[in-house]
XYZ file of C-alpha atoms in Angstrom:
515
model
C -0.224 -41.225 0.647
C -4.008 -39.243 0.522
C -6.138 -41.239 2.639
C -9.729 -39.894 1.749
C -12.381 -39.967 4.414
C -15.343 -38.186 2.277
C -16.055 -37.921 -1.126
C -14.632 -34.720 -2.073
C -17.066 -32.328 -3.983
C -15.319 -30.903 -6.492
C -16.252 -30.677 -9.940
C -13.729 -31.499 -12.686
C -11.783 -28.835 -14.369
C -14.370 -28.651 -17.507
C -17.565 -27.702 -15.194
C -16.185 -25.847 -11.798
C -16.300 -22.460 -11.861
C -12.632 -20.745 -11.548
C -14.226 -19.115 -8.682
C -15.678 -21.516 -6.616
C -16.613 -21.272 -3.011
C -14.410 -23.324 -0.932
C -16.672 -23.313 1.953
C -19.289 -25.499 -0.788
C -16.735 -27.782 -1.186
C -15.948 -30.601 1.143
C -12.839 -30.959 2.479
C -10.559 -34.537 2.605
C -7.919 -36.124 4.866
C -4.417 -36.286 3.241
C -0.931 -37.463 4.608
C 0.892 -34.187 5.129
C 4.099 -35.897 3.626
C 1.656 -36.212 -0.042
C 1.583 -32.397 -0.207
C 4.439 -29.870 -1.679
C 4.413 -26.249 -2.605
C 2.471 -25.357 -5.351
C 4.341 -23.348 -8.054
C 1.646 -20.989 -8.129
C 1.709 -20.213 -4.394
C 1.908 -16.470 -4.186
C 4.265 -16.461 -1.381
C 7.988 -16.954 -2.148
C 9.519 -14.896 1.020
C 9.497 -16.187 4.681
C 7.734 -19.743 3.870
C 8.895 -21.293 6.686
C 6.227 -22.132 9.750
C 7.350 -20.267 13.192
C 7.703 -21.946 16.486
C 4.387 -20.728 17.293
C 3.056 -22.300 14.232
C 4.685 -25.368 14.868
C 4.130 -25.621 18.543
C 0.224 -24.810 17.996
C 0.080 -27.689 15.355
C 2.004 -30.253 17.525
C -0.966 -29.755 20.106
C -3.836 -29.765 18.380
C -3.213 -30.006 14.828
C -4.189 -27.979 11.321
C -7.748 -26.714 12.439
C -8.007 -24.240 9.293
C -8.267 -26.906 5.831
C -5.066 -26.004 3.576
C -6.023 -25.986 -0.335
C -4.228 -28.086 -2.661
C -4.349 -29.027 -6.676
C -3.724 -32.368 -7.686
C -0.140 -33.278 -9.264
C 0.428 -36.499 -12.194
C 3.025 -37.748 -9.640
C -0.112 -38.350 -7.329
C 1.038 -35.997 -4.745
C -0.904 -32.281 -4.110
C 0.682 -28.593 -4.481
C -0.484 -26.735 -1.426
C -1.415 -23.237 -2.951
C -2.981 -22.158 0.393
C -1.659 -23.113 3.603
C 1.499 -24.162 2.650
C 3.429 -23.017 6.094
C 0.731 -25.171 7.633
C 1.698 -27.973 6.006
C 5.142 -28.011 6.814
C 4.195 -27.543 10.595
C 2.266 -30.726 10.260
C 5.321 -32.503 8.682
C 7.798 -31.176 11.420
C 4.845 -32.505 13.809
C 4.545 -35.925 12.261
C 8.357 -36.508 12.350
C 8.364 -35.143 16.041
C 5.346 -37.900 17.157
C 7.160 -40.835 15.046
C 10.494 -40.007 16.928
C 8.286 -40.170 20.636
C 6.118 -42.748 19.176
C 3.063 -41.127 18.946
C 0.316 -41.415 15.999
C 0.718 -39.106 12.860
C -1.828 -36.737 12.335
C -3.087 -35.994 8.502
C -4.342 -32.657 7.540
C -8.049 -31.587 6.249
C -7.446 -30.202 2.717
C -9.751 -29.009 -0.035
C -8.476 -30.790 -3.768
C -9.225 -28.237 -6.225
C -9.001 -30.408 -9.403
C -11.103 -27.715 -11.128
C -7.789 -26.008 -10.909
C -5.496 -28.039 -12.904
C -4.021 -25.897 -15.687
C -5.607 -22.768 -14.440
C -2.000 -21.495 -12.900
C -3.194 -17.998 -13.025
C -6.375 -18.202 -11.132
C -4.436 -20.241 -9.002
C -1.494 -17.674 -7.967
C -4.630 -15.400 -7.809
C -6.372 -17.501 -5.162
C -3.312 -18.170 -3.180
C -2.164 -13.800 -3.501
C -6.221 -13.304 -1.568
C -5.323 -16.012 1.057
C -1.686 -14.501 1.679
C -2.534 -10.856 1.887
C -5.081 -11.309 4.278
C -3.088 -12.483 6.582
C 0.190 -11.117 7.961
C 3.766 -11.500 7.005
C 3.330 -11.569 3.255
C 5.953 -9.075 2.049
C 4.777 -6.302 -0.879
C 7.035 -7.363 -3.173
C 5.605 -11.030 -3.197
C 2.207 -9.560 -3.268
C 3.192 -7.354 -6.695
C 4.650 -10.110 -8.070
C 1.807 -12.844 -7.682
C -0.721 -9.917 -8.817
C 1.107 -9.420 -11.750
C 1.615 -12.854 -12.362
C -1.687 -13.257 -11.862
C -3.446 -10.830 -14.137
C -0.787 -11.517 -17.210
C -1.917 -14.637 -17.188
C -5.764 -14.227 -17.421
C -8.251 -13.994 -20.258
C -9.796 -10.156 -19.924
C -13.323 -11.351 -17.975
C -11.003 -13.215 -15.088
C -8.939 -10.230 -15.644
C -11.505 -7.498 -14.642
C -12.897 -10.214 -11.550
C -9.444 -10.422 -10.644
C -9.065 -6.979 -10.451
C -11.805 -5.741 -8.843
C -11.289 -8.016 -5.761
C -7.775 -6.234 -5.712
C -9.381 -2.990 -5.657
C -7.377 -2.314 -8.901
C -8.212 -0.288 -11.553
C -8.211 -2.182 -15.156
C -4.822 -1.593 -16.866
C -3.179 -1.591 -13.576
C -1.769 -4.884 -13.695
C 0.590 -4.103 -16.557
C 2.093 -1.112 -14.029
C 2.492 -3.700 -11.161
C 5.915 -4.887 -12.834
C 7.217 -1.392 -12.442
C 6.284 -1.600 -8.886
C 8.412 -4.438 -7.463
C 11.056 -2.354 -8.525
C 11.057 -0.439 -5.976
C 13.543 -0.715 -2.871
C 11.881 -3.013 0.096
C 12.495 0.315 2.467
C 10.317 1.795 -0.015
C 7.572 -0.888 0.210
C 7.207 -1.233 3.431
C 6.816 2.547 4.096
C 4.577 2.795 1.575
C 2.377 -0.436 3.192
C 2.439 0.641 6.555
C 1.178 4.269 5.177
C -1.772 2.175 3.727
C -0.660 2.799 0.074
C -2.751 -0.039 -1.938
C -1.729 -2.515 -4.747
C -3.336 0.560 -7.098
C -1.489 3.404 -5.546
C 2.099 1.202 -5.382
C 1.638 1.247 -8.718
C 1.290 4.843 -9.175
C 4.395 5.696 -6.585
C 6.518 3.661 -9.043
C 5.632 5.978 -12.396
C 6.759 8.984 -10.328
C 9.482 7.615 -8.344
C 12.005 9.840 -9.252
C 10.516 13.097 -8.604
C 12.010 13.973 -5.429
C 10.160 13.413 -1.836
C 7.188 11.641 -3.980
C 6.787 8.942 -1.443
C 6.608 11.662 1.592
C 3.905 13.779 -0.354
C 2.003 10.708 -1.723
C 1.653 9.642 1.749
C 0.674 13.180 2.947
C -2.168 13.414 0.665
C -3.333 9.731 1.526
C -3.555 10.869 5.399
C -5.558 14.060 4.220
C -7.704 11.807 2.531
C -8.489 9.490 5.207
C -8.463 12.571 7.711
C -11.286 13.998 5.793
C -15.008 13.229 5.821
C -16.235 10.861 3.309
C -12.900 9.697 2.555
C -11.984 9.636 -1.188
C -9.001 10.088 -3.388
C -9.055 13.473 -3.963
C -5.925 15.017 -2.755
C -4.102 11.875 -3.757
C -5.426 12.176 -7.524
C -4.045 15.932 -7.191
C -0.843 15.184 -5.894
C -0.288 12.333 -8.460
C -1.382 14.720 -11.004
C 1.531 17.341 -9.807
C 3.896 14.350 -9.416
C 3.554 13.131 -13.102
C 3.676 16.657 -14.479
C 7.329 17.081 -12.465
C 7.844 13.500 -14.050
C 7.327 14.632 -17.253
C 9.139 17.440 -16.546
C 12.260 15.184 -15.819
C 11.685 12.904 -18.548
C 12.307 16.091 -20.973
C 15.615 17.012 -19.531
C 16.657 13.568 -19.483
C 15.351 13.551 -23.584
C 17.564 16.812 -24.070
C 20.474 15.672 -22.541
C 20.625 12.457 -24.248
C 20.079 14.549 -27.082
C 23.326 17.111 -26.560
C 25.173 13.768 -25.388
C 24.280 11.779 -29.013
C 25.399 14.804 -30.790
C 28.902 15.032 -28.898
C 28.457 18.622 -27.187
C 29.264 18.423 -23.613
C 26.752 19.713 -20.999
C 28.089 22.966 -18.806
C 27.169 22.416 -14.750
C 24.762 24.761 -13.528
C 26.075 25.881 -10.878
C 30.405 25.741 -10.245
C 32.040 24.888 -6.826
C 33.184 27.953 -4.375
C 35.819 29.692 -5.420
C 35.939 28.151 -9.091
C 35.667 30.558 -11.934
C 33.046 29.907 -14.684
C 34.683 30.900 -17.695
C 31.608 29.667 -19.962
C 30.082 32.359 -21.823
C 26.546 31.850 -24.291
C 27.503 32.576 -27.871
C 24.908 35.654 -27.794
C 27.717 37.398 -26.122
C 30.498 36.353 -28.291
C 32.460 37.741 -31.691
C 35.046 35.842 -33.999
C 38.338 37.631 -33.749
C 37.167 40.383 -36.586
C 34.036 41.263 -34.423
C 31.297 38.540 -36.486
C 28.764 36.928 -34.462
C 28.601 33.821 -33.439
C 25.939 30.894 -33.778
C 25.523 27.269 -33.174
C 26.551 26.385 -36.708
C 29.852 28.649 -36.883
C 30.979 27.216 -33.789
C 30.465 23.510 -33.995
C 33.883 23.421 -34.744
C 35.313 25.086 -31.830
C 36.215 22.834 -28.614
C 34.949 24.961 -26.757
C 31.759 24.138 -27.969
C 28.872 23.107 -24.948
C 25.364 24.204 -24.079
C 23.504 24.773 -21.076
C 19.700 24.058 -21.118
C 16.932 26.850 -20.125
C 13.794 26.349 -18.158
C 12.047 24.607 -20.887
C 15.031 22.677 -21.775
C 15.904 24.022 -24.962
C 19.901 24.351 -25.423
C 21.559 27.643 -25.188
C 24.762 27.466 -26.966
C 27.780 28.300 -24.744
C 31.332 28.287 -25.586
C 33.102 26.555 -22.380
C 36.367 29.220 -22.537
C 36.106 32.292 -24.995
C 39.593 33.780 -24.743
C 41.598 29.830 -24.829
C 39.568 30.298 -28.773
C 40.403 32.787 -29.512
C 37.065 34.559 -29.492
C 35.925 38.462 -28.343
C 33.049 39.158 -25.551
C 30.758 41.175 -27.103
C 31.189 44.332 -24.885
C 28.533 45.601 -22.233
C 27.685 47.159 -19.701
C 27.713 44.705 -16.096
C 24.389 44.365 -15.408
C 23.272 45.172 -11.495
C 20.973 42.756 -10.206
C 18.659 44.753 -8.028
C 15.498 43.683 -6.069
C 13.459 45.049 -8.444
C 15.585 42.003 -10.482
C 14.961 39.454 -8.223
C 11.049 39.953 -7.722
C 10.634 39.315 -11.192
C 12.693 36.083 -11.040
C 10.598 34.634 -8.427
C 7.233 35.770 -10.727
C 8.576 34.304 -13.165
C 9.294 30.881 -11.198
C 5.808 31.302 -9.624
C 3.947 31.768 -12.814
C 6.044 28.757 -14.308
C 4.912 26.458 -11.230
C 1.498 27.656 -10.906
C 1.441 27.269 -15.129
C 2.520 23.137 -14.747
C 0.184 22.713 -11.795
C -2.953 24.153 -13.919
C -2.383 21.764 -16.548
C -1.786 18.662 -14.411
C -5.240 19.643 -12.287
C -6.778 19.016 -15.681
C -6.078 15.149 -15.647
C -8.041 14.822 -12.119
C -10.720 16.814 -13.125
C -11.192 15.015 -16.531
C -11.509 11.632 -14.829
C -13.787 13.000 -12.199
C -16.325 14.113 -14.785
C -15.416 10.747 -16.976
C -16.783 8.950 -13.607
C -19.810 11.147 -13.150
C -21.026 10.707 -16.927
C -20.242 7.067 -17.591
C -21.409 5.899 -14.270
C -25.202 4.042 -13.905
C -26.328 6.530 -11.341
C -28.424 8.995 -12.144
C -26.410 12.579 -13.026
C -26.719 14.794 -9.478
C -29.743 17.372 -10.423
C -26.899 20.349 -9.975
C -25.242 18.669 -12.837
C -27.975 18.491 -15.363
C -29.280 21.786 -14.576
C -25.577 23.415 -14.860
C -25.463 21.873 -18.446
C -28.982 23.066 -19.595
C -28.036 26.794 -18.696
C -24.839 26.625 -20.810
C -26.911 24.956 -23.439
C -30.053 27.645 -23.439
C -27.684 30.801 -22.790
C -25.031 29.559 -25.185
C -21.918 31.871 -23.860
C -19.378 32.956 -26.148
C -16.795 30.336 -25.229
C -19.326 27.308 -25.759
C -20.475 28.718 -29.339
C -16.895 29.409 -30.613
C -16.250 25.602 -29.372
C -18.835 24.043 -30.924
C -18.235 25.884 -34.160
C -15.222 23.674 -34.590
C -17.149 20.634 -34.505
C -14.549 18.674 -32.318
C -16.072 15.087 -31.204
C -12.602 13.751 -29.580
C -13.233 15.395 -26.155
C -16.683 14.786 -25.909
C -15.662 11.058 -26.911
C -12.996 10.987 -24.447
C -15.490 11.827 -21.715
C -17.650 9.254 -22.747
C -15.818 6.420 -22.980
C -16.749 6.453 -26.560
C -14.070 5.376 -29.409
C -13.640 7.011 -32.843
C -12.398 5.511 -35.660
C -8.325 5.935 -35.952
C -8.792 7.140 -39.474
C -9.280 10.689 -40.087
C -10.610 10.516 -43.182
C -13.891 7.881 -41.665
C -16.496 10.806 -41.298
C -18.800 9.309 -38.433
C -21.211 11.357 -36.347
C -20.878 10.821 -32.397
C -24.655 10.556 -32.164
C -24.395 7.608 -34.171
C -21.542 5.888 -31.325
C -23.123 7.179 -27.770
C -25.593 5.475 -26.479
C -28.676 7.947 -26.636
C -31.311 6.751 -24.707
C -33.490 8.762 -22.564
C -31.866 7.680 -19.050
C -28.195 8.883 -19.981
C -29.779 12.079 -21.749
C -28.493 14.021 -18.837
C -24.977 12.548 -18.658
C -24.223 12.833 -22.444
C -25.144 17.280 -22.605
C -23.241 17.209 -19.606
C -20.300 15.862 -21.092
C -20.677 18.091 -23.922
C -21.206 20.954 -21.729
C -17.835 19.714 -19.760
C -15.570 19.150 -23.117
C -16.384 23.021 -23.745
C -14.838 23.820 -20.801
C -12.400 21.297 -20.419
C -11.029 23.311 -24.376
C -11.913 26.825 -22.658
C -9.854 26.435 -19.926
C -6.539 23.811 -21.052
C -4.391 26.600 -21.457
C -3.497 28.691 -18.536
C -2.238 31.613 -20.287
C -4.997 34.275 -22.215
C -5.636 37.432 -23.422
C -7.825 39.906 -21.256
C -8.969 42.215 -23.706
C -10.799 44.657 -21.138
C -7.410 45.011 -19.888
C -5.105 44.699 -22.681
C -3.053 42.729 -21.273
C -2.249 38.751 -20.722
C -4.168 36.728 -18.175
C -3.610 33.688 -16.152
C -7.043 31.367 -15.451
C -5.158 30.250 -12.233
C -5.373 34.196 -11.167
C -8.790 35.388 -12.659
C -10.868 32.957 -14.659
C -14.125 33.701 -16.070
C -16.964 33.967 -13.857
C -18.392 30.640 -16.089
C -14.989 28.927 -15.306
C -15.025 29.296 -11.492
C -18.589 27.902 -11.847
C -17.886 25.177 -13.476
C -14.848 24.353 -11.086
C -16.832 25.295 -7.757
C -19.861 22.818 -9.344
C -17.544 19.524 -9.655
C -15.727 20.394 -6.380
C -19.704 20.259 -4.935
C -20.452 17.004 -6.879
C -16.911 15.100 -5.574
C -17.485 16.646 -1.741
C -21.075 14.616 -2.427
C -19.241 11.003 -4.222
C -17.486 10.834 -0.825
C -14.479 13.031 -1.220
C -13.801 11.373 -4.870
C -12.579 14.606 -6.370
C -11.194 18.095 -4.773
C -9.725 20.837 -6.460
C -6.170 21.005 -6.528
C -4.165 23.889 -4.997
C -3.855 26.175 -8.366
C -7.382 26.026 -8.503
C -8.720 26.600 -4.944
C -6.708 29.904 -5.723
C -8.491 30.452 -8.839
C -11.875 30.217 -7.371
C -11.327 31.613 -3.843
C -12.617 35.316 -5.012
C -15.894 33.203 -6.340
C -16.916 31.621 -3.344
C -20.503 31.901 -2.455
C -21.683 32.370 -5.592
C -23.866 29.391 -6.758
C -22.904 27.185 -9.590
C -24.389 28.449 -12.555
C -25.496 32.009 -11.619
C -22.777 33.617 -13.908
C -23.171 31.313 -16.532
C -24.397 33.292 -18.855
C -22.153 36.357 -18.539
């Protein structure tokens, strides 16, 4: 059993801090055959000691003190150096057999720890993942194990040590779903606990892992370092998520209602007699629609780009129905140049909406942060303010506090009919003066610019912001891209929006402002 050589130092479990420095405490002698596993210990794969392990502690012993919590049996559960232990058991048994002495092993008893099993998997996930050999998955596991099981202030501790944002640990879950091929790719590309997470909401979008990992080497290629092109590409990645998610939602849809889904595209040599109901007659020459030809068997749909159903009937003349008749259409180039506009402006569309999420956070950052707002910042917003462009007055005409909220960190009561002024929720004092009429600058533009498609009324015609914003829109965007180059790479512009800007380069932030 524990044979005790010093006092240990440890407090009891009602005055220790959860977080206690072991190097304060003092550590004891224990028989090595008084100590099991903890059933908090983070690490559940490859627990075994090595034969270098065990040969190194057969010479000259545990140097490094293993960390243990008492048990009511009167034993210890090792929650740190468990592998340790065992080398000093296979040691002992090794000396009795040559008749040798036993060795014990220094330990520090955390009794401050009893009943504190998440703080405890917590302690033992720091001392495993620092060293080597710990595999993700046990890692995800013991962090979410960890973090379910804390009250919100150990929570947020817990987390920032992980370098996890709060929220995160409810995604980690998700994460040790993925494959261990996946895993250890995505480790050995440096992917964090925080950006595991993220891989695993946008797993299924094709090649995510291989253009995750892209943007994380661009980001540690670059000066300053950052997150920028990874928030991008996550951005893109969770729009083509979304993306999926719909199709999925419209084919469970057509599935729940019993109409059959046509295949895109037929194998070589296989006739598709499918034709969409727009091009189809009952036998007397009647249109048809989806409600006068439920009844047919025939009856299928295909989905468009927006996955909406087009109604299809799967073979016209086997029911008896007419095609409609028509000219056959030549596809020309002339054809197939607007096809790939049309895919272009759909892609370039999706990736100007998802660049808003990024960008939104980025200024979230900048205006609840402690620092004091950059002077380009503050002076951006008090042009907007004094000039008051058309696009800022016609916003703040509709007296919208949810963006400006939003921005702020700043929460408004769920019911719509509890009037409450925003001035009355933000904190106004005369050190985050600057950061609040720059978020309300920022929410005007953040409404100006969320949808991609407009009307250019010099031209008559209708404009995409990815192709020619307003000179006050490529400000704003070549401003933040200025203020993340200067927060270490912590914000870039994504690809849509580089092209939006590139005819505004040079121009300093704020000189069109108030065109």
């Amino acid at each position: 059993m524990a044979t005790v050589t010093e006092s240990p130092t440890a407090e009891t479990a009602e005055t220790a801090p959860v977080d206690a420095d072991e190097t304060s405490l003092t550590a004891v002698l224990l028989d090595p055959d008084a100590i099991t596993r903890d059933e908090c210990n983070a690490r559940e794969t490859d627990t075994e000691p090595d034969t270098d392990l065990i040969n190194s502690v057969k010479a000259v012993g545990v140097q490094d003190p293993v960390s243990v919590r008492p048990r009511p049996d009167g034993t210890y559960g090792a929650f740190k150096g468990w592998r340790r232990t065992q080398a000093a058991q296979i040691a002992n048994a090794a000396a009795e057999a040559e008749g040798h002495p036993r060795r014990q092993i220094k330990a520090y008893v955390r009794a401050d720890l009893v009943g504190r099993d998440a703080w405890t998997r917590f302690l033992s996930l720091i001392e495993n993942h620092q060293r080597q050999g710990m595999s993700p998955k046990d890692t995800l596991k013991a962090a979410e194990l960890s973090l379910i099981g804390m009250d919100e202030v150990e929570q947020k501790q817990a987390a920032r040590a992980l370098g996890l944002k709060r929220g995160t640990g409810k995604r980690l879950g998700r994460a040790q779903q993925l494959d261990d091929a996946t895993l250890r790719r995505a480790s050995a590309g440096g992917m964090d606990l925080e950006q595991l997470s993220q891989l695993a909401e946008v797993e299924d979008v094709p090649r995510a892992q291989d253009r995750l990992l892209r943007a994380l080497a661009r980001d540690e290629a670059e000066e300053g370092g950052g997150r920028g092109h990874w928030d991008q590409e996550l951005a893109l990645l969770k729009a083509e998520q979304d993306d999926l998610n719909a199709r999925r939602k419209a084919v469970a849809a057509l599935e729940k209602a019993g109409v059959p889904l046509l295949p895109t595209h037929r194998p070589y040599g296989e006739k598709d007699t499918a034709r969409p109901l727009s091009e189809l007659t009952t036998p007397l020459g009647n249109p048809l629609d989806e409600n006068g030809h439920k009844g047919c068997p025939g009856h299928s749909a295909r989905l468009d780009d927006e996955h909406q159903p087009i109604w299809y009937c799967a073979d016209p003349a086997a029911h008896g129905h007419k095609v409609r008749p028509k000219p056959k259409p030549v596809k020309t180039p002339e054809d197939e140049e607007k096809a790939a506009e049309r895919a272009r402006i759909t892609a370039c569309n999706r990736a100007w909406k998802a660049a808003a999420g990024p960008r939104k956070e980025f200024v979230a950052r900048l205006v609840r942060g402690s620092k004091a707002l950059p002077e380009e910042a503050w002076r951006f917003a008090l042009t907007v303010l004094l000039d008051l462009p058309s696009f800022y007055g016609k916003w703040a005409q509709r007296q919208e506090a949810e963006d400006v909220a939003q921005l702020l960190g700043v929460k408004l009561p769920d019911s719509p009919f509890e009037r409450v002024r925003l001035s009355e929720l933000a904190t106004l004092s005369k050190a985050r003066m600057a950061h609040v009429l720059f978020a309300h600058v920022a929410a005007a533009f953040e409404r100006d610019m969320r949808d991609p498609k407009g009307w250019n009324a010099a031209r008559m015609q209708v404009s995409f912001l990815w192709e020619n914003p307003t000179p006050e829109q490529a400000s704003y965007l070549l401003l933040l891209e200025k203020l993340g180059q200067d927060d270490k790479g912590s914000y870039r512009l994504s690809e849509v929006e580089e092209q939006a800007v590139a005819a505004h380069r040079g121009e300093a932030p704020g000189d069109d402002s108030a065109a």
